[in-house]
Tab-separated table of C-alpha atoms in Angstrom:
chain	number	residue	atom	x	y	z
A	1	UNK	CA	112.981	81.807	133.844
A	2	UNK	CA	113.609	78.782	131.944
A	3	UNK	CA	110.846	76.250	130.444
A	4	UNK	CA	112.273	72.756	130.187
A	5	UNK	CA	111.394	70.472	127.247
A	6	UNK	CA	112.668	67.201	126.024
A	7	UNK	CA	111.948	68.717	122.576
A	8	UNK	CA	111.788	72.047	121.383
A	9	UNK	CA	109.723	72.901	118.518
A	10	UNK	CA	108.966	76.126	116.592
A	11	UNK	CA	105.625	75.867	117.716
A	12	UNK	CA	106.932	75.505	121.375
A	13	UNK	CA	109.327	78.500	120.923
A	14	UNK	CA	106.422	80.790	119.084
A	15	UNK	CA	103.973	80.384	122.046
A	16	UNK	CA	106.793	80.704	124.889
A	17	UNK	CA	107.705	83.698	122.859
A	18	UNK	CA	103.851	85.196	122.969
A	19	UNK	CA	103.654	84.320	126.520
A	20	UNK	CA	107.138	86.000	127.941
A	21	UNK	CA	105.730	89.056	126.040
A	22	UNK	CA	102.404	88.858	127.585
A	23	UNK	CA	103.009	87.872	131.131
A	24	UNK	CA	105.766	90.750	131.257
A	25	UNK	CA	108.789	88.064	131.592
A	26	UNK	CA	112.021	89.869	130.921
A	27	UNK	CA	113.740	86.697	129.987
A	28	UNK	CA	112.167	83.365	129.151
A	29	UNK	CA	114.492	80.619	127.828
A	30	UNK	CA	113.713	77.157	126.094
A	31	UNK	CA	116.153	74.253	127.708
A	32	UNK	CA	115.988	70.566	126.330
A	33	UNK	CA	119.180	69.578	128.738
A	34	UNK	CA	118.022	68.503	132.107
A	35	UNK	CA	120.978	69.514	133.488
A	36	UNK	CA	120.961	73.289	132.523
A	37	UNK	CA	117.603	73.327	133.781
A	38	UNK	CA	118.100	71.564	137.530
A	39	UNK	CA	121.172	73.793	137.741
A	40	UNK	CA	119.703	77.234	136.644
A	41	UNK	CA	118.999	79.999	139.163
A	42	UNK	CA	115.818	81.114	137.298
A	43	UNK	CA	112.531	80.053	138.192
A	44	UNK	CA	111.386	76.721	136.480
A	45	UNK	CA	108.567	75.561	134.028
A	46	UNK	CA	108.625	71.744	133.437
A	47	UNK	CA	107.047	70.764	130.188
A	48	UNK	CA	107.453	67.316	130.235
A	49	UNK	CA	105.401	64.043	131.279
A	50	UNK	CA	107.115	63.727	134.516
A	51	UNK	CA	107.999	65.911	137.753
A	52	UNK	CA	111.754	66.455	137.469
A	53	UNK	CA	111.809	69.000	140.708
A	54	UNK	CA	110.061	69.894	143.769
A	55	UNK	CA	110.696	73.640	143.413
A	56	UNK	CA	108.882	73.928	139.470
A	57	UNK	CA	106.220	74.861	137.743
A	58	UNK	CA	104.879	71.725	136.039
A	59	UNK	CA	102.625	71.800	132.897
A	60	UNK	CA	102.349	68.128	131.427
A	61	UNK	CA	102.078	68.850	127.868
A	62	UNK	CA	99.640	67.752	125.464
A	63	UNK	CA	101.408	66.578	121.853
A	64	UNK	CA	100.077	69.679	119.527
A	65	UNK	CA	103.390	71.654	119.864
A	66	UNK	CA	105.793	68.584	119.219
A	67	UNK	CA	103.409	67.588	115.769
A	68	UNK	CA	104.120	68.481	112.632
A	69	UNK	CA	101.119	67.679	110.626
A	70	UNK	CA	97.925	69.120	110.501
A	71	UNK	CA	94.944	67.007	111.734
A	72	UNK	CA	91.714	67.113	113.265
A	73	UNK	CA	92.271	67.718	117.253
A	74	UNK	CA	90.309	66.422	120.210
A	75	UNK	CA	88.975	69.632	121.801
A	76	UNK	CA	86.711	68.899	124.381
A	77	UNK	CA	85.930	71.897	126.613
A	78	UNK	CA	85.530	71.794	130.601
A	79	UNK	CA	85.203	74.744	132.794
A	80	UNK	CA	87.539	76.332	135.215
A	81	UNK	CA	86.707	79.669	136.994
A	82	UNK	CA	83.729	79.978	134.775
A	83	UNK	CA	85.769	80.064	131.774
A	84	UNK	CA	86.198	77.391	128.950
A	85	UNK	CA	89.463	75.778	128.392
A	86	UNK	CA	90.480	72.594	126.469
A	87	UNK	CA	94.022	70.240	126.344
A	88	UNK	CA	93.291	69.045	130.123
A	89	UNK	CA	96.158	67.553	131.427
A	90	UNK	CA	98.011	67.349	134.784
A	91	UNK	CA	100.468	69.413	136.801
A	92	UNK	CA	100.299	72.858	138.627
A	93	UNK	CA	97.355	74.028	135.900
A	94	UNK	CA	94.462	72.348	135.037
A	95	UNK	CA	95.389	72.603	131.016
A	96	UNK	CA	98.114	72.967	128.661
A	97	UNK	CA	97.943	76.824	128.252
A	98	UNK	CA	100.902	76.433	126.135
A	99	UNK	CA	99.083	74.139	123.701
A	100	UNK	CA	95.468	75.761	123.808
A	101	UNK	CA	96.898	79.027	123.481
A	102	UNK	CA	98.762	77.918	120.259
A	103	UNK	CA	95.721	76.450	118.609
A	104	UNK	CA	93.880	79.926	118.464
A	105	UNK	CA	96.439	81.845	117.891
A	106	UNK	CA	97.661	79.766	115.024
A	107	UNK	CA	94.032	79.466	113.801
A	108	UNK	CA	94.577	75.941	113.438
A	109	UNK	CA	91.307	74.915	112.742
A	110	UNK	CA	91.312	77.534	109.928
A	111	UNK	CA	93.721	74.812	108.129
A	112	UNK	CA	90.851	72.121	108.626
A	113	UNK	CA	88.094	71.051	105.986
A	114	UNK	CA	85.666	73.710	106.766
A	115	UNK	CA	82.402	75.500	105.496
A	116	UNK	CA	82.471	78.959	103.317
A	117	UNK	CA	80.490	81.879	103.912
A	118	UNK	CA	78.529	83.639	101.138
A	119	UNK	CA	81.672	85.666	100.444
A	120	UNK	CA	84.074	82.524	100.455
A	121	UNK	CA	85.245	83.615	103.803
A	122	UNK	CA	85.624	81.242	106.905
A	123	UNK	CA	82.496	81.002	108.486
A	124	UNK	CA	82.399	81.982	112.073
A	125	UNK	CA	79.782	79.231	112.821
A	126	UNK	CA	82.535	76.283	112.261
A	127	UNK	CA	84.779	78.036	114.936
A	128	UNK	CA	85.120	76.178	118.450
A	129	UNK	CA	84.630	79.846	119.897
A	130	UNK	CA	81.315	80.419	118.323
A	131	UNK	CA	80.268	76.431	119.140
A	132	UNK	CA	81.348	77.018	122.834
A	133	UNK	CA	79.976	80.423	123.034
A	134	UNK	CA	83.275	82.427	124.450
A	135	UNK	CA	83.734	84.271	120.595
A	136	UNK	CA	82.691	87.321	123.103
A	137	UNK	CA	85.793	86.675	125.211
A	138	UNK	CA	89.512	87.429	124.913
A	139	UNK	CA	90.185	83.822	126.490
A	140	UNK	CA	93.540	83.668	126.057
A	141	UNK	CA	94.277	86.944	128.054
A	142	UNK	CA	92.019	85.740	130.763
A	143	UNK	CA	93.908	82.237	130.869
A	144	UNK	CA	96.867	84.512	131.011
A	145	UNK	CA	95.869	85.980	134.052
A	146	UNK	CA	94.984	83.465	136.008
A	147	UNK	CA	98.393	81.887	134.504
A	148	UNK	CA	100.297	84.728	135.643
A	149	UNK	CA	98.721	84.437	139.182
A	150	UNK	CA	99.665	80.624	139.733
A	151	UNK	CA	103.321	81.506	139.139
A	152	UNK	CA	103.436	84.318	141.651
A	153	UNK	CA	101.859	81.815	144.077
A	154	UNK	CA	104.518	79.381	143.265
A	155	UNK	CA	107.118	81.796	143.009
A	156	UNK	CA	106.589	84.082	145.548
A	157	UNK	CA	109.522	86.266	144.796
A	158	UNK	CA	108.234	86.723	141.202
A	159	UNK	CA	107.237	90.153	140.077
A	160	UNK	CA	105.703	90.398	136.969
A	161	UNK	CA	104.857	93.843	135.443
A	162	UNK	CA	101.188	94.818	135.017
A	163	UNK	CA	100.342	96.054	131.183
A	164	UNK	CA	98.136	98.693	130.486
A	165	UNK	CA	94.479	99.111	128.799
A	166	UNK	CA	94.768	100.581	125.451
A	167	UNK	CA	92.041	101.737	122.685
A	168	UNK	CA	92.743	101.915	118.998
A	169	UNK	CA	89.755	103.271	117.305
A	170	UNK	CA	90.488	102.449	113.571
A	171	UNK	CA	88.405	103.638	110.122
A	172	UNK	CA	88.235	101.943	107.217
A	173	UNK	CA	87.491	104.278	103.828
A	174	UNK	CA	85.734	102.220	101.702
A	175	UNK	CA	83.393	104.762	99.979
A	176	UNK	CA	84.781	108.201	100.716
A	177	UNK	CA	81.411	110.276	99.193
A	178	UNK	CA	78.118	108.872	98.676
A	179	UNK	CA	77.408	111.665	95.504
A	180	UNK	CA	80.553	113.810	95.150
A	181	UNK	CA	83.541	113.141	92.697
A	182	UNK	CA	82.146	110.318	90.957
A	183	UNK	CA	82.319	109.611	86.830
A	184	UNK	CA	79.663	110.998	85.618
A	185	UNK	CA	78.207	107.567	84.596
A	186	UNK	CA	78.128	106.602	87.915
A	187	UNK	CA	75.888	109.666	89.311
A	188	UNK	CA	73.976	109.560	86.371
A	189	UNK	CA	72.891	105.905	86.512
A	190	UNK	CA	72.433	105.934	90.167
A	191	UNK	CA	69.978	108.831	89.928
A	192	UNK	CA	68.200	107.558	87.114
A	193	UNK	CA	67.796	104.458	90.103
A	194	UNK	CA	66.786	106.979	92.392
A	195	UNK	CA	64.023	108.224	90.015
A	196	UNK	CA	62.850	104.541	88.888
A	197	UNK	CA	62.314	103.099	92.909
A	198	UNK	CA	60.339	106.471	93.442
A	199	UNK	CA	63.140	107.878	95.628
A	200	UNK	CA	62.549	111.336	95.224
A	201	UNK	CA	63.986	112.507	98.506
A	202	UNK	CA	67.385	110.936	97.407
A	203	UNK	CA	67.610	112.323	94.153
A	204	UNK	CA	66.774	115.876	95.264
A	205	UNK	CA	69.738	115.314	97.949
A	206	UNK	CA	72.070	114.209	95.298
A	207	UNK	CA	71.274	117.045	92.716
A	208	UNK	CA	71.822	119.457	95.903
A	209	UNK	CA	75.459	117.979	96.735
A	210	UNK	CA	76.565	118.040	93.163
A	211	UNK	CA	75.118	121.632	92.992
A	212	UNK	CA	77.003	122.188	96.346
A	213	UNK	CA	74.198	123.088	98.576
A	214	UNK	CA	74.233	120.397	100.928
A	215	UNK	CA	77.257	118.682	102.300
A	216	UNK	CA	77.850	115.124	101.118
A	217	UNK	CA	76.151	112.684	103.515
A	218	UNK	CA	78.974	110.190	103.793
A	219	UNK	CA	81.683	112.804	104.483
A	220	UNK	CA	82.324	112.983	108.390
A	221	UNK	CA	85.979	113.325	108.202
A	222	UNK	CA	85.652	116.497	110.071
A	223	UNK	CA	83.564	115.046	112.123
A	224	UNK	CA	86.252	112.497	112.862
A	225	UNK	CA	88.668	114.598	113.376
A	226	UNK	CA	86.963	116.628	116.222
A	227	UNK	CA	85.886	113.418	118.213
A	228	UNK	CA	89.635	112.796	118.106
A	229	UNK	CA	90.721	116.041	119.088
A	230	UNK	CA	90.626	116.545	122.655
A	231	UNK	CA	92.566	113.012	123.813
A	232	UNK	CA	95.457	111.820	122.783
A	233	UNK	CA	94.495	108.426	121.097
A	234	UNK	CA	95.657	108.045	117.598
A	235	UNK	CA	93.236	106.490	115.225
A	236	UNK	CA	94.301	104.183	111.924
A	237	UNK	CA	92.671	104.941	108.812
A	238	UNK	CA	92.882	102.208	106.006
A	239	UNK	CA	91.767	103.582	102.297
A	240	UNK	CA	90.354	101.520	99.376
A	241	UNK	CA	92.213	102.396	96.197
A	242	UNK	CA	90.901	100.055	93.409
A	243	UNK	CA	92.462	100.356	89.768
A	244	UNK	CA	88.665	99.961	88.741
A	245	UNK	CA	85.017	100.369	90.464
A	246	UNK	CA	83.700	96.867	90.590
A	247	UNK	CA	80.375	94.972	92.693
A	248	UNK	CA	82.713	95.158	96.063
A	249	UNK	CA	85.174	98.049	95.295
A	250	UNK	CA	82.799	101.152	95.357
A	251	UNK	CA	85.169	103.982	96.301
A	252	UNK	CA	86.162	107.094	94.025
A	253	UNK	CA	89.149	106.114	92.000
A	254	UNK	CA	92.491	107.504	93.347
A	255	UNK	CA	93.226	109.227	90.158
A	256	UNK	CA	90.708	111.728	91.729
A	257	UNK	CA	92.041	114.867	93.265
A	258	UNK	CA	89.567	114.596	96.019
A	259	UNK	CA	90.349	111.077	96.873
A	260	UNK	CA	94.537	112.020	97.124
A	261	UNK	CA	93.397	115.376	98.917
A	262	UNK	CA	91.505	113.184	101.588
A	263	UNK	CA	94.857	110.663	101.947
A	264	UNK	CA	97.191	113.308	101.878
A	265	UNK	CA	95.435	114.850	105.020
A	266	UNK	CA	95.048	111.801	106.747
A	267	UNK	CA	98.329	110.577	106.078
A	268	UNK	CA	99.540	114.030	107.545
A	269	UNK	CA	98.386	113.483	111.219
A	270	UNK	CA	97.381	110.100	111.544
A	271	UNK	CA	98.948	106.630	110.403
A	272	UNK	CA	97.169	105.202	107.486
A	273	UNK	CA	97.172	102.073	105.687
A	274	UNK	CA	96.044	100.082	102.505
A	275	UNK	CA	92.624	98.251	102.139
A	276	UNK	CA	93.150	95.747	99.660
A	277	UNK	CA	90.613	95.672	97.333
A	278	UNK	CA	88.203	92.611	96.530
A	279	UNK	CA	89.802	92.857	93.385
A	280	UNK	CA	93.214	91.712	94.703
A	281	UNK	CA	91.782	88.951	96.654
A	282	UNK	CA	91.291	87.157	93.033
A	283	UNK	CA	94.587	88.687	91.738
A	284	UNK	CA	97.025	89.235	94.583
A	285	UNK	CA	99.844	91.157	92.293
A	286	UNK	CA	97.274	93.976	92.410
A	287	UNK	CA	97.996	94.116	96.157
A	288	UNK	CA	101.599	95.814	95.443
A	289	UNK	CA	100.062	97.987	93.032
A	290	UNK	CA	97.569	99.166	95.487
A	291	UNK	CA	100.239	100.257	97.896
A	292	UNK	CA	102.509	101.963	95.471
A	293	UNK	CA	99.578	103.992	94.789
A	294	UNK	CA	98.886	105.486	98.344
A	295	UNK	CA	102.764	106.087	98.314
A	296	UNK	CA	103.219	107.803	95.418
A	297	UNK	CA	100.344	110.033	96.675
A	298	UNK	CA	101.310	110.251	100.284
A	299	UNK	CA	105.150	109.831	99.975
A	300	UNK	CA	105.096	108.026	102.734
A	301	UNK	CA	105.850	103.671	103.087
A	302	UNK	CA	102.632	101.735	103.533
A	303	UNK	CA	103.521	98.954	105.837
A	304	UNK	CA	100.265	98.351	107.565
A	305	UNK	CA	97.160	96.703	105.933
A	306	UNK	CA	93.314	95.586	106.735
A	307	UNK	CA	91.058	93.302	104.220
A	308	UNK	CA	88.119	94.750	102.338
A	309	UNK	CA	85.038	92.480	103.500
A	310	UNK	CA	87.656	91.014	106.313
A	311	UNK	CA	88.227	88.305	103.176
A	312	UNK	CA	91.556	86.344	104.062
A	313	UNK	CA	92.445	82.563	103.443
A	314	UNK	CA	94.978	81.089	105.376
A	315	UNK	CA	98.086	80.989	104.590
A	316	UNK	CA	97.847	82.208	101.233
A	317	UNK	CA	96.529	85.879	102.164
A	318	UNK	CA	98.926	86.700	104.845
A	319	UNK	CA	102.129	85.094	102.978
A	320	UNK	CA	100.805	87.695	100.021
A	321	UNK	CA	100.555	90.545	102.489
A	322	UNK	CA	104.191	89.666	103.430
A	323	UNK	CA	105.567	89.279	100.039
A	324	UNK	CA	103.590	92.853	99.445
A	325	UNK	CA	106.108	94.447	102.352
A	326	UNK	CA	103.212	94.637	105.217
A	327	UNK	CA	104.571	94.424	108.610
A	328	UNK	CA	101.192	95.305	110.927
A	329	UNK	CA	98.079	93.695	109.449
A	330	UNK	CA	94.541	94.458	111.144
A	331	UNK	CA	92.282	91.620	109.368
A	332	UNK	CA	92.044	89.201	112.366
A	333	UNK	CA	88.296	89.099	113.455
A	334	UNK	CA	85.058	88.418	111.705
A	335	UNK	CA	82.994	90.208	108.933
A	336	UNK	CA	79.827	88.390	110.164
A	337	UNK	CA	79.859	88.546	113.733
A	338	UNK	CA	81.498	90.960	116.835
A	339	UNK	CA	83.863	88.813	118.989
A	340	UNK	CA	87.434	87.742	119.080
A	341	UNK	CA	88.431	85.306	115.763
A	342	UNK	CA	91.856	84.631	117.604
A	343	UNK	CA	90.258	84.862	121.258
A	344	UNK	CA	92.524	87.566	122.122
A	345	UNK	CA	92.940	91.135	122.870
A	346	UNK	CA	96.480	91.520	122.076
A	347	UNK	CA	98.813	91.702	119.254
A	348	UNK	CA	100.349	88.879	118.234
A	349	UNK	CA	103.050	87.921	115.158
A	350	UNK	CA	101.347	85.319	112.405
A	351	UNK	CA	102.514	81.786	112.315
A	352	UNK	CA	102.235	80.203	109.633
A	353	UNK	CA	101.001	76.868	109.957
A	354	UNK	CA	102.236	74.931	107.014
A	355	UNK	CA	105.773	76.277	106.777
A	356	UNK	CA	106.089	75.681	110.705
A	357	UNK	CA	107.597	79.323	111.345
A	358	UNK	CA	107.078	82.334	113.473
A	359	UNK	CA	106.751	85.430	110.475
A	360	UNK	CA	107.434	89.087	111.389
A	361	UNK	CA	103.899	89.782	110.492
A	362	UNK	CA	101.990	91.259	113.597
A	363	UNK	CA	98.183	90.623	113.887
A	364	UNK	CA	96.368	93.402	115.632
A	365	UNK	CA	92.930	91.445	116.425
A	366	UNK	CA	89.519	93.817	116.429
A	367	UNK	CA	86.674	92.635	118.365
A	368	UNK	CA	84.458	95.188	117.109
A	369	UNK	CA	82.886	96.686	113.689
A	370	UNK	CA	79.443	98.361	113.277
A	371	UNK	CA	78.949	96.717	109.651
A	372	UNK	CA	78.266	93.240	111.608
A	373	UNK	CA	75.945	95.128	114.406
A	374	UNK	CA	74.121	96.791	111.658
A	375	UNK	CA	74.073	94.628	108.538
A	376	UNK	CA	74.385	90.815	110.267
A	377	UNK	CA	73.683	91.314	113.830
A	378	UNK	CA	70.632	93.693	112.912
A	379	UNK	CA	71.370	96.046	116.124
A	380	UNK	CA	69.603	98.817	116.839
A	381	UNK	CA	72.370	101.838	117.681
A	382	UNK	CA	71.770	101.406	121.717
A	383	UNK	CA	71.979	97.627	121.240
A	384	UNK	CA	75.316	98.676	119.366
A	385	UNK	CA	76.598	101.093	121.758
A	386	UNK	CA	76.026	98.317	124.951
A	387	UNK	CA	77.570	95.602	122.673
A	388	UNK	CA	80.747	98.296	122.298
A	389	UNK	CA	80.849	98.689	125.735
A	390	UNK	CA	80.479	94.863	126.512
A	391	UNK	CA	84.112	94.421	124.426
A	392	UNK	CA	85.338	97.623	126.467
A	393	UNK	CA	84.333	96.102	129.768
A	394	UNK	CA	86.486	92.556	129.092
A	395	UNK	CA	89.243	93.786	127.385
A	396	UNK	CA	89.822	96.358	130.118
A	397	UNK	CA	89.526	93.655	132.763
A	398	UNK	CA	92.713	92.004	131.122
A	399	UNK	CA	94.719	95.066	129.985
A	400	UNK	CA	94.333	94.160	126.776
A	401	UNK	CA	94.178	96.420	123.394
A	402	UNK	CA	90.503	97.018	121.991
A	403	UNK	CA	90.259	98.017	118.384
A	404	UNK	CA	87.284	98.914	116.779
A	405	UNK	CA	85.870	99.352	113.155
A	406	UNK	CA	83.781	102.292	111.875
A	407	UNK	CA	83.756	103.542	108.569
A	408	UNK	CA	82.932	107.416	107.761
A	409	UNK	CA	79.250	105.987	105.731
A	410	UNK	CA	77.873	105.202	109.290
A	411	UNK	CA	79.499	108.624	110.728
A	412	UNK	CA	77.738	110.544	108.477
A	413	UNK	CA	74.521	112.122	107.748
A	414	UNK	CA	73.393	109.065	105.794
A	415	UNK	CA	69.602	108.969	106.852
A	416	UNK	CA	69.805	104.946	106.496
A	417	UNK	CA	72.172	105.158	109.345
A	418	UNK	CA	70.298	107.643	111.284
A	419	UNK	CA	71.942	107.683	115.354
A	420	UNK	CA	74.702	105.971	114.663
A	421	UNK	CA	77.037	108.830	114.889
A	422	UNK	CA	75.454	109.745	118.364
A	423	UNK	CA	75.953	105.952	119.581
A	424	UNK	CA	79.902	106.258	118.621
A	425	UNK	CA	80.155	109.525	120.226
A	426	UNK	CA	78.850	108.021	123.583
A	427	UNK	CA	81.262	105.505	123.047
A	428	UNK	CA	84.619	107.057	122.479
A	429	UNK	CA	83.997	109.959	124.905
A	430	UNK	CA	83.573	107.674	127.672
A	431	UNK	CA	86.323	105.153	126.382
A	432	UNK	CA	88.716	107.716	125.287
A	433	UNK	CA	88.129	109.744	127.912
A	434	UNK	CA	88.921	107.335	130.609
A	435	UNK	CA	91.878	106.072	128.790
A	436	UNK	CA	93.688	109.082	128.714
A	437	UNK	CA	92.943	109.946	132.484
A	438	UNK	CA	93.303	106.446	133.588
A	439	UNK	CA	96.334	105.101	131.816
A	440	UNK	CA	98.006	108.502	129.583
A	441	UNK	CA	99.804	107.255	126.552
């Protein structure tokens, strides 16, 4: 397949590469020479303002992919096949799917002036996906499904392979234990607070746990292992290993034998990564130190990450991760609401919009985190189960990758999270079981 464009820009090259991977084209090349285009024996896509030949798929382009500046764009939406689209234009497709996909994937709107939330993050209320009510959909995958159909109608001999749905469960270990293995002053201070607030049951449970007469309520690691054992799925774990505890970094310190043993156990069976601390968001030099901490303990190279509290700024945070040797990041989602932040359920390379270049940092977008359901959306476990089933349904329909985030804290026996473990097991057994049978591997 060949795409003609009068000008080939880094933006156009980036989105052409993404679409090639997503629709399953073995070879897709760009050409700025019209004779090369006309004489090619490949199926032809014309990405210019005028039709060239009759036997081509014509997309009349928006200007976005030929610009270098970052500016406010007119993203007025319209409906096509009951879904939203923008950058309406002429041709064999009702909008510029290249430019619209690039706008969402590059997180173009996050480079514009915007409001921040209480944690200094890009507030989801700013996003077009939220305002136009498509945050709950992998819209780019839906567009590409229709684009694929349109190509196969135009080119009757166009054979495009179908991708498989996949499910990747992931876990953030922000606080490995509720009571065990903490500094004496933390345990003492917390016990005194329990007494002063009249939380006698919590005070008694703390004593039992510390005296080895009860299990720690956050220790759900064996339970999670047993959950995965019947299936072929391989989860990912992200560990928070700050040099010192702080308001938002509450895990036991990595000098503790217990945390070291926990990381070694998981590194021996699963893929693990760094969960960069809140403190590293203020002092980026800490990221490399925290990565070295995990590598020294596990004796494995760390190349995957997910930001604690999903706290990142574009482009600074991703540049810092690249500098630290991270190749796969799992932060592309919101820490305030569930949904598709980049409107996609497929991994994609990060495009540095300021430097106008494709990077090797592969982003793996998640669409569901139980903490959003619990803290932000105030859902019951049953409502959360229905929400997860929705995301499974819409991702399965486009043969995408479903990534969920859970924490060991929710999957333990903490009274405040009663019912959430059972909710997750119902969902996991449904999706993991069907994934293994219908789509092995």
